[in-house]
Each structure stands twice: as structure tokens, then as C-alpha cells.
GROMACS .gro file of N, CA and C in nm:
model
  432
    1MET      N    1  13.678  13.428  -0.332
    1MET     CA    2  13.665  13.374  -0.198
    1MET      C    3  13.523  13.326  -0.172
    2LEU      N    4  13.425  13.399  -0.222
    2LEU     CA    5  13.286  13.360  -0.201
    2LEU      C    6  13.259  13.222  -0.261
    3LEU      N    7  13.312  13.195  -0.381
    3LEU     CA    8  13.293  13.064  -0.444
    3LEU      C    9  13.351  12.954  -0.356
    4GLN      N   10  13.468  12.976  -0.301
    4GLN     CA   11  13.531  12.879  -0.211
    4GLN      C   12  13.440  12.850  -0.092
    5GLU      N   13  13.384  12.955  -0.031
    5GLU     CA   14  13.298  12.938   0.084
    5GLU      C   15  13.170  12.863   0.048
    6LEU      N   16  13.114  12.893  -0.069
    6LEU     CA   17  12.992  12.826  -0.113
    6LEU      C   18  13.013  12.676  -0.134
    7LEU      N   19  13.134  12.639  -0.177
    7LEU     CA   20  13.162  12.499  -0.206
    7LEU      C   21  13.213  12.421  -0.086
    8ASN      N   22  13.210  12.480   0.031
    8ASN     CA   23  13.259  12.413   0.150
    8ASN      C   24  13.151  12.336   0.225
    9SER      N   25  13.033  12.315   0.165
    9SER     CA   26  12.932  12.239   0.236
    9SER      C   27  12.977  12.094   0.246
   10ASP      N   28  12.941  12.029   0.355
   10ASP     CA   29  12.986  11.893   0.382
   10ASP      C   30  12.888  11.793   0.321
   11VAL      N   31  12.920  11.744   0.203
   11VAL     CA   32  12.837  11.645   0.135
   11VAL      C   33  12.902  11.509   0.152
   12LYS      N   34  12.832  11.416   0.210
   12LYS     CA   35  12.884  11.281   0.232
   12LYS      C   36  12.883  11.203   0.100
   13TYR      N   37  12.991  11.132   0.076
   13TYR     CA   38  13.001  11.047  -0.043
   13TYR      C   39  13.074  10.920  -0.006
   14ASP      N   40  13.063  10.820  -0.092
   14ASP     CA   41  13.131  10.693  -0.073
   14ASP      C   42  13.234  10.674  -0.182
   15VAL      N   43  13.350  10.622  -0.146
   15VAL     CA   44  13.449  10.582  -0.246
   15VAL      C   45  13.402  10.446  -0.299
   16THR      N   46  13.379  10.439  -0.430
   16THR     CA   47  13.324  10.316  -0.489
   16THR      C   48  13.427  10.239  -0.571
   17ILE      N   49  13.532  10.305  -0.616
   17ILE     CA   50  13.641  10.239  -0.689
   17ILE      C   51  13.771  10.301  -0.642
   18GLU      N   52  13.869  10.216  -0.613
   18GLU     CA   53  14.000  10.264  -0.571
   18GLU      C   54  14.105  10.162  -0.611
   19ASN      N   55  14.169  10.187  -0.726
   19ASN     CA   56  14.278  10.101  -0.769
   19ASN      C   57  14.378  10.184  -0.848
   20ALA      N   58  14.479  10.123  -0.906
   20ALA     CA   59  14.585  10.197  -0.975
   20ALA      C   60  14.536  10.274  -1.098
   21LYS      N   61  14.426  10.230  -1.157
   21LYS     CA   62  14.378  10.293  -1.280
   21LYS      C   63  14.252  10.376  -1.263
   22SER      N   64  14.180  10.361  -1.152
   22SER     CA   65  14.053  10.431  -1.135
   22SER      C   66  14.028  10.469  -0.990
   23PHE      N   67  13.962  10.582  -0.975
   23PHE     CA   68  13.914  10.628  -0.844
   23PHE      C   69  13.777  10.688  -0.868
   24ALA      N   70  13.677  10.643  -0.792
   24ALA     CA   71  13.542  10.695  -0.810
   24ALA      C   72  13.475  10.714  -0.675
   25THR      N   73  13.388  10.816  -0.672
   25THR     CA   74  13.305  10.841  -0.555
   25THR      C   75  13.161  10.859  -0.602
   26ARG      N   76  13.067  10.838  -0.510
   26ARG     CA   77  12.925  10.858  -0.539
   26ARG      C   78  12.857  10.920  -0.418
   27ALA      N   79  12.755  11.000  -0.449
   27ALA     CA   80  12.673  11.060  -0.344
   27ALA      C   81  12.530  11.070  -0.393
   28GLU      N   82  12.439  11.065  -0.299
   28GLU     CA   83  12.298  11.091  -0.328
   28GLU      C   84  12.273  11.237  -0.293
   29ILE      N   85  12.237  11.315  -0.394
   29ILE     CA   86  12.214  11.458  -0.376
   29ILE      C   87  12.081  11.494  -0.441
   30GLY      N   88  11.987  11.541  -0.363
   30GLY     CA   89  11.859  11.581  -0.417
   30GLY      C   90  11.786  11.469  -0.490
   31GLY      N   91  11.801  11.346  -0.440
   31GLY     CA   92  11.735  11.232  -0.502
   31GLY      C   93  11.804  11.180  -0.627
   32ARG      N   94  11.923  11.231  -0.656
   32ARG     CA   95  12.000  11.187  -0.773
   32ARG      C   96  12.131  11.124  -0.728
   33THR      N   97  12.183  11.031  -0.807
   33THR     CA   98  12.313  10.973  -0.781
   33THR      C   99  12.416  11.048  -0.864
   34ILE      N  100  12.514  11.107  -0.797
   34ILE     CA  101  12.620  11.181  -0.865
   34ILE      C  102  12.750  11.103  -0.849
   35GLN      N  103  12.823  11.087  -0.959
   35GLN     CA  104  12.949  11.014  -0.957
   35GLN      C  105  13.065  11.102  -1.004
   36PHE      N  106  13.174  11.097  -0.930
   36PHE     CA  107  13.303  11.155  -0.971
   36PHE      C  108  13.389  11.037  -1.013
   37LEU      N  109  13.460  11.051  -1.126
   37LEU     CA  110  13.544  10.942  -1.175
   37LEU      C  111  13.676  10.997  -1.226
   38ALA      N  112  13.786  10.936  -1.183
   38ALA     CA  113  13.920  10.967  -1.233
   38ALA      C  114  13.977  10.838  -1.290
   39MET      N  115  14.026  10.845  -1.414
   39MET     CA  116  14.081  10.726  -1.480
   39MET      C  117  14.222  10.757  -1.531
   40ASN      N  118  14.313  10.664  -1.507
   40ASN     CA  119  14.451  10.678  -1.550
   40ASN      C  120  14.473  10.591  -1.673
   41ASP      N  121  14.512  10.654  -1.786
   41ASP     CA  122  14.535  10.577  -1.907
   41ASP      C  123  14.677  10.525  -1.917
   42GLY      N  124  14.762  10.558  -1.818
   42GLY     CA  125  14.897  10.508  -1.817
   42GLY      C  126  14.995  10.589  -1.900
   43GLU      N  127  14.945  10.676  -1.987
   43GLU     CA  128  15.033  10.755  -2.073
   43GLU      C  129  15.010  10.904  -2.059
   44GLN      N  130  14.885  10.947  -2.067
   44GLN     CA  131  14.853  11.090  -2.066
   44GLN      C  132  14.804  11.138  -1.930
   45GLY      N  133  14.820  11.059  -1.828
   45GLY     CA  134  14.778  11.101  -1.695
   45GLY      C  135  14.634  11.063  -1.666
   46TRP      N  136  14.572  11.141  -1.583
   46TRP     CA  137  14.438  11.113  -1.533
   46TRP      C  138  14.334  11.200  -1.602
   47THR      N  139  14.223  11.139  -1.640
   47THR     CA  140  14.108  11.211  -1.694
   47THR      C  141  14.000  11.207  -1.588
   48ILE      N  142  13.941  11.322  -1.559
   48ILE     CA  143  13.835  11.326  -1.458
   48ILE      C  144  13.704  11.371  -1.523
   49ASP      N  145  13.594  11.321  -1.468
   49ASP     CA  146  13.462  11.369  -1.508
   49ASP      C  147  13.364  11.343  -1.395
   50PHE      N  148  13.247  11.398  -1.410
   50PHE     CA  149  13.140  11.369  -1.316
   50PHE      C  150  13.009  11.370  -1.392
   51ALA      N  151  12.914  11.294  -1.339
   51ALA     CA  152  12.786  11.279  -1.408
   51ALA      C  153  12.677  11.238  -1.310
   52GLU      N  154  12.555  11.260  -1.353
   52GLU     CA  155  12.440  11.202  -1.283
   52GLU      C  156  12.424  11.062  -1.339
   53VAL      N  157  12.412  10.964  -1.250
   53VAL     CA  158  12.403  10.825  -1.291
   53VAL      C  159  12.262  10.775  -1.266
   54GLU      N  160  12.202  10.718  -1.368
   54GLU     CA  161  12.072  10.653  -1.351
   54GLU      C  162  12.097  10.507  -1.318
   55VAL      N  163  12.042  10.464  -1.205
   55VAL     CA  164  12.063  10.327  -1.158
   55VAL      C  165  11.928  10.257  -1.154
   56LYS      N  166  11.922  10.140  -1.218
   56LYS     CA  167  11.801  10.056  -1.214
   56LYS      C  168  11.842   9.915  -1.178
   57SER      N  169  11.771   9.857  -1.085
   57SER     CA  170  11.797   9.721  -1.039
   57SER      C  171  11.944   9.702  -1.000
   58GLY      N  172  12.001   9.804  -0.937
   58GLY     CA  173  12.138   9.796  -0.889
   58GLY      C  174  12.246   9.813  -0.994
   59LYS      N  175  12.207   9.846  -1.118
   59LYS     CA  176  12.306   9.862  -1.225
   59LYS      C  177  12.296  10.000  -1.287
   60ASP      N  178  12.411  10.054  -1.326
   60ASP     CA  179  12.413  10.182  -1.397
   60ASP      C  180  12.356  10.161  -1.536
   61VAL      N  181  12.256  10.242  -1.572
   61VAL     CA  182  12.198  10.230  -1.706
   61VAL      C  183  12.229  10.351  -1.794
   62SER      N  184  12.261  10.465  -1.734
   62SER     CA  185  12.299  10.581  -1.815
   62SER      C  186  12.373  10.682  -1.730
   63HIS      N  187  12.448  10.768  -1.799
   63HIS     CA  188  12.519  10.879  -1.736
   63HIS      C  189  12.477  11.006  -1.807
   64LYS      N  190  12.438  11.108  -1.730
   64LYS     CA  191  12.398  11.236  -1.786
   64LYS      C  192  12.506  11.339  -1.752
   65TYR      N  193  12.564  11.399  -1.855
   65TYR     CA  194  12.671  11.495  -1.834
   65TYR      C  195  12.624  11.638  -1.850
   66GLY      N  196  12.509  11.659  -1.905
   66GLY     CA  197  12.460  11.794  -1.932
   66GLY      C  198  12.389  11.855  -1.813
   67LYS      N  199  12.344  11.975  -1.834
   67LYS     CA  200  12.270  12.049  -1.734
   67LYS      C  201  12.136  11.979  -1.709
   68THR      N  202  12.103  11.958  -1.582
   68THR     CA  203  11.979  11.885  -1.550
   68THR      C  204  11.868  11.977  -1.501
   69ASN      N  205  11.903  12.098  -1.459
   69ASN     CA  206  11.806  12.193  -1.405
   69ASN      C  207  11.727  12.135  -1.288
   70SER      N  208  11.790  12.046  -1.212
   70SER     CA  209  11.719  11.984  -1.101
   70SER      C  210  11.766  12.035  -0.965
   71GLY      N  211  11.845  12.142  -0.965
   71GLY     CA  212  11.885  12.204  -0.840
   71GLY      C  213  12.004  12.137  -0.774
   72ASN      N  214  12.037  12.188  -0.657
   72ASN     CA  215  12.144  12.135  -0.573
   72ASN      C  216  12.283  12.149  -0.636
   73GLU      N  217  12.301  12.248  -0.725
   73GLU     CA  218  12.430  12.263  -0.794
   73GLU      C  219  12.546  12.283  -0.697
   74LEU      N  220  12.524  12.363  -0.592
   74LEU     CA  221  12.633  12.388  -0.498
   74LEU      C  222  12.673  12.262  -0.423
   75GLN      N  223  12.575  12.180  -0.387
   75GLN     CA  224  12.607  12.053  -0.321
   75GLN      C  225  12.681  11.960  -0.417
   76VAL      N  226  12.637  11.957  -0.544
   76VAL     CA  227  12.705  11.872  -0.642
   76VAL      C  228  12.851  11.916  -0.656
   77PHE      N  229  12.874  12.045  -0.675
   77PHE     CA  230  13.012  12.093  -0.691
   77PHE      C  231  13.092  12.076  -0.564
   78SER      N  232  13.031  12.089  -0.446
   78SER     CA  233  13.102  12.063  -0.321
   78SER      C  234  13.150  11.919  -0.317
   79MET      N  235  13.063  11.827  -0.354
   79MET     CA  236  13.099  11.685  -0.355
   79MET      C  237  13.210  11.658  -0.456
   80ILE      N  238  13.200  11.718  -0.574
   80ILE     CA  239  13.301  11.697  -0.678
   80ILE      C  240  13.436  11.751  -0.633
   81MET      N  241  13.437  11.871  -0.575
   81MET     CA  242  13.563  11.931  -0.533
   81MET      C  243  13.624  11.853  -0.415
   82ALA      N  244  13.541  11.803  -0.323
   82ALA     CA  245  13.591  11.721  -0.212
   82ALA      C  246  13.648  11.590  -0.266
   83SER      N  247  13.580  11.532  -0.365
   83SER     CA  248  13.629  11.407  -0.427
   83SER      C  249  13.761  11.432  -0.499
   84LEU      N  250  13.770  11.545  -0.569
   84LEU     CA  251  13.894  11.580  -0.639
   84LEU      C  252  14.009  11.595  -0.539
   85LYS      N  253  13.983  11.661  -0.429
   85LYS     CA  254  14.087  11.678  -0.327
   85LYS      C  255  14.130  11.543  -0.271
   86GLU      N  256  14.034  11.455  -0.240
   86GLU     CA  257  14.070  11.323  -0.189
   86GLU      C  258  14.149  11.244  -0.293
   87PHE      N  259  14.106  11.252  -0.419
   87PHE     CA  260  14.178  11.187  -0.529
   87PHE      C  261  14.323  11.237  -0.534
   88GLN      N  262  14.342  11.368  -0.530
   88GLN     CA  263  14.477  11.425  -0.536
   88GLN      C  264  14.561  11.381  -0.415
   89ASP      N  265  14.502  11.378  -0.297
   89ASP     CA  266  14.575  11.337  -0.177
   89ASP      C  267  14.618  11.191  -0.184
   90ARG      N  268  14.535  11.107  -0.244
   90ARG     CA  269  14.566  10.963  -0.252
   90ARG      C  270  14.661  10.929  -0.366
   91TYR      N  271  14.646  10.993  -0.483
   91TYR     CA  272  14.717  10.950  -0.603
   91TYR      C  273  14.828  11.044  -0.648
   92HIS      N  274  14.830  11.166  -0.602
   92HIS     CA  275  14.933  11.264  -0.637
   92HIS      C  276  14.955  11.271  -0.789
   93PRO      N  277  14.850  11.297  -0.866
   93PRO     CA  278  14.864  11.300  -1.012
   93PRO      C  279  14.950  11.419  -1.056
   94SER      N  280  15.019  11.401  -1.168
   94SER     CA  281  15.098  11.512  -1.224
   94SER      C  282  15.032  11.569  -1.349
   95ILE      N  283  14.938  11.496  -1.407
   95ILE     CA  284  14.862  11.545  -1.523
   95ILE      C  285  14.715  11.511  -1.503
   96ILE      N  286  14.629  11.612  -1.518
   96ILE     CA  287  14.484  11.593  -1.508
   96ILE      C  288  14.419  11.660  -1.628
   97THR      N  289  14.330  11.586  -1.695
   97THR     CA  290  14.257  11.642  -1.809
   97THR      C  291  14.107  11.629  -1.784
   98PHE      N  292  14.031  11.722  -1.844
   98PHE     CA  293  13.886  11.716  -1.838
   98PHE      C  294  13.830  11.803  -1.950
   99THR      N  295  13.701  11.788  -1.976
   99THR     CA  296  13.633  11.868  -2.078
   99THR      C  297  13.518  11.944  -2.015
  100ALA      N  298  13.467  12.041  -2.091
  100ALA     CA  299  13.352  12.120  -2.046
  100ALA      C  300  13.262  12.141  -2.166
  101ASP      N  301  13.173  12.046  -2.191
  101ASP     CA  302  13.080  12.060  -2.303
  101ASP      C  303  13.000  12.188  -2.289
  102LYS      N  304  12.984  12.257  -2.400
  102LYS     CA  305  12.907  12.382  -2.398
  102LYS      C  306  12.758  12.351  -2.405
  103ASP      N  307  12.680  12.437  -2.339
  103ASP     CA  308  12.534  12.432  -2.350
  103ASP      C  309  12.496  12.522  -2.466
  104GLY      N  310  12.482  12.466  -2.585
  104GLY     CA  311  12.454  12.549  -2.702
  104GLY      C  312  12.572  12.637  -2.733
  105ASP      N  313  12.549  12.767  -2.744
  105ASP     CA  314  12.657  12.861  -2.773
  105ASP      C  315  12.719  12.920  -2.648
  106SER      N  316  12.666  12.887  -2.532
  106SER     CA  317  12.715  12.943  -2.407
  106SER      C  318  12.843  12.873  -2.362
  107ASP      N  319  12.938  12.950  -2.315
  107ASP     CA  320  13.059  12.889  -2.259
  107ASP      C  321  13.066  12.909  -2.107
  108THR      N  322  12.949  12.924  -2.045
  108THR     CA  323  12.941  12.944  -1.900
  108THR      C  324  13.003  12.827  -1.825
  109ARG      N  325  12.977  12.705  -1.869
  109ARG     CA  326  13.032  12.587  -1.802
  109ARG      C  327  13.185  12.590  -1.809
  110ALA      N  328  13.240  12.619  -1.927
  110ALA     CA  329  13.386  12.624  -1.942
  110ALA      C  330  13.445  12.731  -1.851
  111LYS      N  331  13.379  12.845  -1.841
  111LYS     CA  332  13.429  12.953  -1.754
  111LYS      C  333  13.430  12.908  -1.608
  112LEU      N  334  13.323  12.841  -1.565
  112LEU     CA  335  13.316  12.792  -1.427
  112LEU      C  336  13.425  12.688  -1.402
  113TYR      N  337  13.438  12.591  -1.491
  113TYR     CA  338  13.540  12.487  -1.474
  113TYR      C  339  13.679  12.548  -1.472
  114ARG      N  340  13.705  12.643  -1.560
  114ARG     CA  341  13.835  12.709  -1.566
  114ARG      C  342  13.864  12.780  -1.433
  115ARG      N  343  13.763  12.849  -1.382
  115ARG     CA  344  13.779  12.923  -1.257
  115ARG      C  345  13.807  12.829  -1.139
  116LEU      N  346  13.730  12.721  -1.130
  116LEU     CA  347  13.752  12.624  -1.023
  116LEU      C  348  13.888  12.557  -1.037
  117ALA      N  349  13.923  12.516  -1.158
  117ALA     CA  350  14.051  12.448  -1.180
  117ALA      C  351  14.169  12.539  -1.152
  118ASN      N  352  14.160  12.665  -1.193
  118ASN     CA  353  14.270  12.758  -1.166
  118ASN      C  354  14.291  12.775  -1.016
  119LYS      N  355  14.183  12.765  -0.939
  119LYS     CA  356  14.193  12.775  -0.794
  119LYS      C  357  14.257  12.649  -0.735
  120TYR      N  358  14.209  12.531  -0.778
  120TYR     CA  359  14.254  12.406  -0.718
  120TYR      C  360  14.384  12.354  -0.778
  121PHE      N  361  14.420  12.398  -0.896
  121PHE     CA  362  14.545  12.358  -0.958
  121PHE      C  363  14.642  12.476  -0.964
  122LYS      N  364  14.638  12.558  -0.863
  122LYS     CA  365  14.725  12.676  -0.856
  122LYS      C  366  14.870  12.631  -0.869
  123GLY      N  367  14.944  12.695  -0.961
  123GLY     CA  368  15.083  12.660  -0.983
  123GLY      C  369  15.103  12.554  -1.090
  124TRP      N  370  14.993  12.493  -1.138
  124TRP     CA  371  15.002  12.394  -1.245
  124TRP      C  372  14.997  12.467  -1.379
  125LYS      N  373  15.057  12.410  -1.480
  125LYS     CA  374  15.053  12.466  -1.615
  125LYS      C  375  14.921  12.423  -1.681
  126ARG      N  376  14.849  12.520  -1.740
  126ARG     CA  377  14.723  12.489  -1.807
  126ARG      C  378  14.740  12.496  -1.959
  127GLU      N  379  14.691  12.393  -2.026
  127GLU     CA  380  14.679  12.393  -2.171
  127GLU      C  381  14.532  12.376  -2.203
  128GLU      N  382  14.487  12.447  -2.304
  128GLU     CA  383  14.344  12.443  -2.338
  128GLU      C  384  14.329  12.448  -2.489
  129PHE      N  385  14.240  12.365  -2.541
  129PHE     CA  386  14.207  12.372  -2.683
  129PHE      C  387  14.061  12.331  -2.701
  130ASN      N  388  14.003  12.369  -2.812
  130ASN     CA  389  13.865  12.331  -2.843
  130ASN      C  390  13.866  12.223  -2.949
  131HIS      N  391  13.782  12.125  -2.928
  131HIS     CA  392  13.757  12.022  -3.028
  131HIS      C  393  13.608  12.029  -3.057
  132GLY      N  394  13.573  12.085  -3.171
  132GLY     CA  395  13.433  12.111  -3.200
  132GLY      C  396  13.380  12.213  -3.102
  133ASN      N  397  13.275  12.179  -3.034
  133ASN     CA  398  13.210  12.269  -2.939
  133ASN      C  399  13.255  12.242  -2.795
  134THR      N  400  13.363  12.164  -2.779
  134THR     CA  401  13.404  12.120  -2.646
  134THR      C  402  13.543  12.169  -2.609
  135PRO      N  403  13.552  12.254  -2.507
  135PRO     CA  404  13.684  12.292  -2.455
  135PRO      C  405  13.748  12.174  -2.380
  136HIS      N  406  13.875  12.150  -2.407
  136HIS     CA  407  13.954  12.046  -2.339
  136HIS      C  408  14.061  12.116  -2.256
  137PHE      N  409  14.077  12.072  -2.132
  137PHE     CA  410  14.174  12.130  -2.040
  137PHE      C  411  14.273  12.023  -1.998
  138THR      N  412  14.400  12.060  -1.992
  138THR     CA  413  14.504  11.974  -1.936
  138THR      C  414  14.583  12.057  -1.836
  139TYR      N  415  14.592  12.008  -1.715
  139TYR     CA  416  14.672  12.073  -1.611
  139TYR      C  417  14.789  11.981  -1.579
  140THR      N  418  14.911  12.037  -1.586
  140THR     CA  419  15.032  11.961  -1.562
  140THR      C  420  15.104  12.023  -1.442
  141LYS      N  421  15.134  11.939  -1.345
  141LYS     CA  422  15.200  11.987  -1.224
  141LYS      C  423  15.347  12.009  -1.253
  142ASP      N  424  15.397  12.126  -1.214
  142ASP     CA  425  15.539  12.154  -1.230
  142ASP      C  426  15.619  12.064  -1.137
  143GLU      N  427  15.729  12.013  -1.187
  143GLU     CA  428  15.818  11.931  -1.104
  143GLU      C  429  15.880  12.020  -0.997
  144GLU      N  430  15.883  11.972  -0.877
  144GLU     CA  431  15.937  12.054  -0.766
  144GLU      C  432  16.082  12.022  -0.743
   0.00000   0.00000   0.00000
């Protein structure tokens, strides 16, 4: 319950892409641009990720997926979880996949993602496998 309360901060974001194959949001948090992205491949459902985006001259030049140690983690996760909820409300996905790259030998990120996903995908079937050093998660919504 404490995690839920911590992630309830109101972080403003903009929807930047909204079509049949993609949904994206962006927010400025702690001087960084954070992007949530959901992409539909048409066969395996939706893949979601989020990253810090480096923008120069109005164009994206890089995406950072690793730990940045620049703070504001709770605001970042609040924005990501709010974006995920809006994505689910708009698109009603039945399959969602994502990965959790490990920081070295630590699986702290995978544990956090698993915990958040189990909360937000309650009642969905979870499949998990490792590919190299990267845990892959697939959540499939049970047909009602």
C-alpha cells in the first residue's frame, strides 16, 4: 500500500503520439525529458518501455534506459504508472510485454517492475523468461 501511495503524485505529462500502433507520453521531471512508449506489433500485443530522452535542436538524439542516479525516481514512476493507466483506458490491450535490464548482477529493477506489474495487472496471467541478463515479462489479460 505504501508503494501505491508514493506513486500517486500528480506529474503532468503530454500525450505525444496516439494512433493504432503507438501511444507515447512525455514529461519534464527534474530537468530531464522522460518518455513512456507503447507500441503494437499487430501480432504479439503491446510492448511498453520508458526512457530518458536527450533532445537537441528539437530532435531526439538518444534514449537512456539505465539507472541515471539523477533523482526524482518517485516522480518518474508516478508519471509512468499514470501513462500506463491512460494507455490501458484508451486501448484496452490484452497482451503487454516489457523488459527489465539488470544493473550488473542485481535484479532489483526486475523485482520492482514485477511488483508494480503484479499490482497493476492483477488478474492477468504472467509469463517470464530471461534472455541473457534481461528478464522479459508478458502479461496476458484473461478473457472475461
